[in-house]
JSON list of C-alpha atoms in Angstrom, two decimals:
[
{"chain": "A", "resi": 17, "resn": "MET", "atom": "CA", "xyz": [115.92, 118.24, -194.11]},
{"chain": "A", "resi": 18, "resn": "ASN", "atom": "CA", "xyz": [115.37, 114.95, -192.21]},
{"chain": "A", "resi": 19, "resn": "LYS", "atom": "CA", "xyz": [118.73, 113.56, -191.02]},
{"chain": "A", "resi": 20, "resn": "ILE", "atom": "CA", "xyz": [118.97, 109.92, -190.27]},
{"chain": "A", "resi": 21, "resn": "ASP", "atom": "CA", "xyz": [121.35, 108.93, -187.71]},
{"chain": "A", "resi": 22, "resn": "THR", "atom": "CA", "xyz": [123.32, 105.30, -188.92]},
{"chain": "A", "resi": 23, "resn": "VAL", "atom": "CA", "xyz": [122.98, 104.15, -185.29]},
{"chain": "A", "resi": 24, "resn": "SER", "atom": "CA", "xyz": [120.42, 105.57, -182.52]},
{"chain": "A", "resi": 25, "resn": "TYR", "atom": "CA", "xyz": [119.49, 105.18, -179.32]},
{"chain": "A", "resi": 26, "resn": "ASP", "atom": "CA", "xyz": [116.67, 107.00, -178.03]},
{"chain": "A", "resi": 27, "resn": "VAL", "atom": "CA", "xyz": [114.75, 107.40, -174.45]},
{"chain": "A", "resi": 28, "resn": "ASN", "atom": "CA", "xyz": [111.49, 105.89, -173.80]},
{"chain": "A", "resi": 29, "resn": "VAL", "atom": "CA", "xyz": [109.14, 108.71, -174.20]},
{"chain": "A", "resi": 30, "resn": "ASN", "atom": "CA", "xyz": [107.33, 107.67, -171.20]},
{"chain": "A", "resi": 31, "resn": "LEU", "atom": "CA", "xyz": [110.42, 108.43, -168.99]},
{"chain": "A", "resi": 32, "resn": "ARG", "atom": "CA", "xyz": [111.01, 112.32, -169.90]},
{"chain": "A", "resi": 33, "resn": "GLY", "atom": "CA", "xyz": [111.41, 114.43, -166.90]},
{"chain": "A", "resi": 34, "resn": "LYS", "atom": "CA", "xyz": [110.60, 111.54, -164.51]},
{"chain": "A", "resi": 35, "resn": "ASP", "atom": "CA", "xyz": [111.78, 110.52, -161.33]},
{"chain": "A", "resi": 36, "resn": "PHE", "atom": "CA", "xyz": [113.61, 107.13, -162.14]},
{"chain": "A", "resi": 37, "resn": "LEU", "atom": "CA", "xyz": [113.06, 106.30, -158.47]},
{"chain": "A", "resi": 38, "resn": "ALA", "atom": "CA", "xyz": [109.49, 105.95, -159.33]},
{"chain": "A", "resi": 39, "resn": "ILE", "atom": "CA", "xyz": [109.96, 103.45, -161.74]},
{"chain": "A", "resi": 40, "resn": "ALA", "atom": "CA", "xyz": [110.04, 99.55, -161.79]},
{"chain": "A", "resi": 41, "resn": "SER", "atom": "CA", "xyz": [113.73, 99.52, -162.82]},
{"chain": "A", "resi": 42, "resn": "SER", "atom": "CA", "xyz": [114.19, 95.80, -163.68]},
{"chain": "A", "resi": 43, "resn": "ASP", "atom": "CA", "xyz": [111.15, 95.91, -166.03]},
{"chain": "A", "resi": 44, "resn": "CYS", "atom": "CA", "xyz": [111.29, 99.40, -167.68]},
{"chain": "A", "resi": 45, "resn": "ILE", "atom": "CA", "xyz": [112.72, 100.10, -171.03]},
{"chain": "A", "resi": 46, "resn": "LEU", "atom": "CA", "xyz": [115.37, 102.94, -170.41]},
{"chain": "A", "resi": 47, "resn": "LEU", "atom": "CA", "xyz": [116.97, 103.04, -173.87]},
{"chain": "A", "resi": 48, "resn": "SER", "atom": "CA", "xyz": [116.72, 101.67, -177.07]},
{"chain": "A", "resi": 49, "resn": "SER", "atom": "CA", "xyz": [117.40, 102.15, -180.94]},
{"chain": "A", "resi": 50, "resn": "LEU", "atom": "CA", "xyz": [114.72, 103.76, -182.47]},
{"chain": "A", "resi": 51, "resn": "THR", "atom": "CA", "xyz": [114.29, 102.35, -186.31]},
{"chain": "A", "resi": 52, "resn": "ILE", "atom": "CA", "xyz": [112.25, 103.57, -188.80]},
{"chain": "A", "resi": 53, "resn": "GLU", "atom": "CA", "xyz": [112.26, 101.23, -191.58]},
{"chain": "A", "resi": 54, "resn": "ASP", "atom": "CA", "xyz": [112.88, 97.53, -191.59]},
{"chain": "A", "resi": 55, "resn": "SER", "atom": "CA", "xyz": [114.83, 97.00, -194.78]},
{"chain": "A", "resi": 56, "resn": "PRO", "atom": "CA", "xyz": [117.49, 98.20, -194.49]},
{"chain": "A", "resi": 57, "resn": "VAL", "atom": "CA", "xyz": [117.24, 99.02, -191.36]},
{"chain": "A", "resi": 58, "resn": "ARG", "atom": "CA", "xyz": [117.50, 102.86, -190.74]},
{"chain": "A", "resi": 59, "resn": "PHE", "atom": "CA", "xyz": [117.57, 105.16, -187.30]},
{"chain": "A", "resi": 60, "resn": "ALA", "atom": "CA", "xyz": [116.16, 108.13, -186.33]},
{"chain": "A", "resi": 61, "resn": "SER", "atom": "CA", "xyz": [116.43, 110.11, -183.08]},
{"chain": "A", "resi": 62, "resn": "THR", "atom": "CA", "xyz": [114.26, 112.48, -181.19]},
{"chain": "A", "resi": 63, "resn": "SER", "atom": "CA", "xyz": [117.59, 114.43, -180.34]},
{"chain": "A", "resi": 64, "resn": "ILE", "atom": "CA", "xyz": [118.08, 115.28, -183.90]},
{"chain": "A", "resi": 65, "resn": "GLN", "atom": "CA", "xyz": [114.23, 115.65, -184.49]},
{"chain": "A", "resi": 66, "resn": "PRO", "atom": "CA", "xyz": [112.29, 116.18, -181.60]},
{"chain": "A", "resi": 67, "resn": "SER", "atom": "CA", "xyz": [108.89, 116.13, -183.24]},
{"chain": "A", "resi": 68, "resn": "LEU", "atom": "CA", "xyz": [109.25, 112.58, -184.68]},
{"chain": "A", "resi": 69, "resn": "PRO", "atom": "CA", "xyz": [105.58, 111.38, -184.53]},
{"chain": "A", "resi": 70, "resn": "SER", "atom": "CA", "xyz": [107.08, 107.93, -183.15]},
{"chain": "A", "resi": 71, "resn": "PRO", "atom": "CA", "xyz": [109.74, 108.33, -180.25]},
{"chain": "A", "resi": 72, "resn": "LEU", "atom": "CA", "xyz": [110.67, 105.23, -178.54]},
{"chain": "A", "resi": 73, "resn": "CYS", "atom": "CA", "xyz": [107.80, 104.22, -177.48]},
{"chain": "A", "resi": 74, "resn": "GLN", "atom": "CA", "xyz": [105.57, 100.67, -177.41]},
{"chain": "A", "resi": 75, "resn": "GLU", "atom": "CA", "xyz": [104.34, 101.61, -180.69]},
{"chain": "A", "resi": 76, "resn": "SER", "atom": "CA", "xyz": [107.94, 102.23, -182.48]},
{"chain": "A", "resi": 77, "resn": "ASN", "atom": "CA", "xyz": [110.18, 99.91, -184.41]},
{"chain": "A", "resi": 78, "resn": "GLY", "atom": "CA", "xyz": [107.95, 97.87, -186.32]},
{"chain": "A", "resi": 79, "resn": "ALA", "atom": "CA", "xyz": [104.77, 95.91, -184.81]},
{"chain": "A", "resi": 80, "resn": "GLY", "atom": "CA", "xyz": [104.26, 92.26, -183.44]},
{"chain": "A", "resi": 81, "resn": "ALA", "atom": "CA", "xyz": [107.55, 90.03, -184.05]},
{"chain": "A", "resi": 82, "resn": "GLU", "atom": "CA", "xyz": [109.26, 92.67, -186.61]},
{"chain": "A", "resi": 83, "resn": "GLY", "atom": "CA", "xyz": [111.48, 95.97, -186.10]},
{"chain": "A", "resi": 84, "resn": "GLY", "atom": "CA", "xyz": [114.22, 94.59, -184.36]},
{"chain": "A", "resi": 85, "resn": "THR", "atom": "CA", "xyz": [117.82, 94.84, -185.16]},
{"chain": "A", "resi": 86, "resn": "ALA", "atom": "CA", "xyz": [119.50, 91.76, -184.18]},
{"chain": "A", "resi": 87, "resn": "GLU", "atom": "CA", "xyz": [118.45, 88.29, -184.94]},
{"chain": "A", "resi": 88, "resn": "ASN", "atom": "CA", "xyz": [116.54, 88.92, -188.29]},
{"chain": "A", "resi": 89, "resn": "GLY", "atom": "CA", "xyz": [114.76, 91.69, -186.73]},
{"chain": "A", "resi": 90, "resn": "ARG", "atom": "CA", "xyz": [113.36, 89.41, -184.18]},
{"chain": "A", "resi": 91, "resn": "SER", "atom": "CA", "xyz": [114.73, 90.94, -181.51]},
{"chain": "A", "resi": 92, "resn": "VAL", "atom": "CA", "xyz": [116.33, 94.42, -179.95]},
{"chain": "A", "resi": 93, "resn": "PRO", "atom": "CA", "xyz": [118.91, 95.17, -177.21]},
{"chain": "A", "resi": 94, "resn": "VAL", "atom": "CA", "xyz": [117.52, 97.59, -174.71]},
{"chain": "A", "resi": 95, "resn": "LEU", "atom": "CA", "xyz": [118.86, 99.05, -171.91]},
{"chain": "A", "resi": 96, "resn": "LEU", "atom": "CA", "xyz": [116.61, 98.51, -168.65]},
{"chain": "A", "resi": 97, "resn": "ALA", "atom": "CA", "xyz": [116.29, 101.40, -165.87]},
{"chain": "A", "resi": 98, "resn": "ASP", "atom": "CA", "xyz": [118.09, 99.47, -163.91]},
{"chain": "A", "resi": 99, "resn": "LEU", "atom": "CA", "xyz": [120.89, 99.62, -166.02]},
{"chain": "A", "resi": 100, "resn": "HIS", "atom": "CA", "xyz": [121.20, 96.21, -167.24]},
{"chain": "A", "resi": 101, "resn": "VAL", "atom": "CA", "xyz": [121.13, 95.38, -170.88]},
{"chain": "A", "resi": 102, "resn": "GLU", "atom": "CA", "xyz": [118.98, 92.37, -172.87]},
{"chain": "A", "resi": 103, "resn": "LEU", "atom": "CA", "xyz": [118.24, 91.34, -175.89]},
{"chain": "A", "resi": 104, "resn": "MET", "atom": "CA", "xyz": [114.50, 91.62, -176.38]},
{"chain": "A", "resi": 105, "resn": "PRO", "atom": "CA", "xyz": [112.31, 89.64, -178.50]},
{"chain": "A", "resi": 106, "resn": "MET", "atom": "CA", "xyz": [110.49, 92.23, -180.42]},
{"chain": "A", "resi": 107, "resn": "PRO", "atom": "CA", "xyz": [106.89, 90.69, -179.29]},
{"chain": "A", "resi": 108, "resn": "VAL", "atom": "CA", "xyz": [107.84, 91.27, -175.72]},
{"chain": "A", "resi": 109, "resn": "PHE", "atom": "CA", "xyz": [109.22, 94.74, -176.60]},
{"chain": "A", "resi": 110, "resn": "HIS", "atom": "CA", "xyz": [105.76, 95.77, -178.26]},
{"chain": "A", "resi": 111, "resn": "SER", "atom": "CA", "xyz": [103.92, 94.45, -175.17]},
{"chain": "A", "resi": 112, "resn": "THR", "atom": "CA", "xyz": [103.17, 95.75, -171.50]},
{"chain": "A", "resi": 113, "resn": "THR", "atom": "CA", "xyz": [104.34, 94.32, -167.91]},
{"chain": "A", "resi": 114, "resn": "PRO", "atom": "CA", "xyz": [101.42, 94.56, -165.77]},
{"chain": "A", "resi": 115, "resn": "ASN", "atom": "CA", "xyz": [102.19, 96.36, -162.58]},
{"chain": "A", "resi": 116, "resn": "PRO", "atom": "CA", "xyz": [100.87, 93.83, -159.69]},
{"chain": "A", "resi": 117, "resn": "ASP", "atom": "CA", "xyz": [100.10, 97.18, -157.76]},
{"chain": "A", "resi": 118, "resn": "THR", "atom": "CA", "xyz": [96.85, 98.26, -158.91]},
{"chain": "A", "resi": 119, "resn": "THR", "atom": "CA", "xyz": [96.83, 101.15, -156.73]},
{"chain": "A", "resi": 120, "resn": "ASN", "atom": "CA", "xyz": [99.64, 102.74, -158.59]},
{"chain": "A", "resi": 121, "resn": "SER", "atom": "CA", "xyz": [99.11, 105.16, -161.07]},
{"chain": "A", "resi": 122, "resn": "ILE", "atom": "CA", "xyz": [101.56, 103.09, -163.47]},
{"chain": "A", "resi": 123, "resn": "SER", "atom": "CA", "xyz": [100.13, 100.19, -164.93]},
{"chain": "A", "resi": 124, "resn": "ASP", "atom": "CA", "xyz": [102.41, 99.00, -167.37]},
{"chain": "A", "resi": 125, "resn": "LEU", "atom": "CA", "xyz": [106.09, 98.76, -165.97]},
{"chain": "A", "resi": 126, "resn": "ARG", "atom": "CA", "xyz": [107.46, 97.94, -169.36]},
{"chain": "A", "resi": 127, "resn": "TRP", "atom": "CA", "xyz": [106.77, 101.45, -170.75]},
{"chain": "A", "resi": 128, "resn": "ASN", "atom": "CA", "xyz": [106.08, 103.53, -167.51]},
{"chain": "A", "resi": 129, "resn": "GLU", "atom": "CA", "xyz": [102.72, 104.52, -168.29]}
]
């Protein structure tokens, strides 16, 4: 049976089991809602369904400018790893933040990949 949360926040899949000191905390998404449908907005949670095919990641929550929970789907509240909250536009959520340190194994600061 599939359980659907009324509101759900999920952890960035790339941070599970990671040391938070190793990431760019002001750029990295720690938590955000995990949506599975846009109209009406429905939520899922990997705490209830660990095998979800799309845990919170760059590809989750719609695509491009869609899939958010605020501003008619155009943005989503996120908790960044330095513990500040931001209302992030969906095109930003679905994109990367290149790491200026090209010697680091993490090339994308937003999604810690």
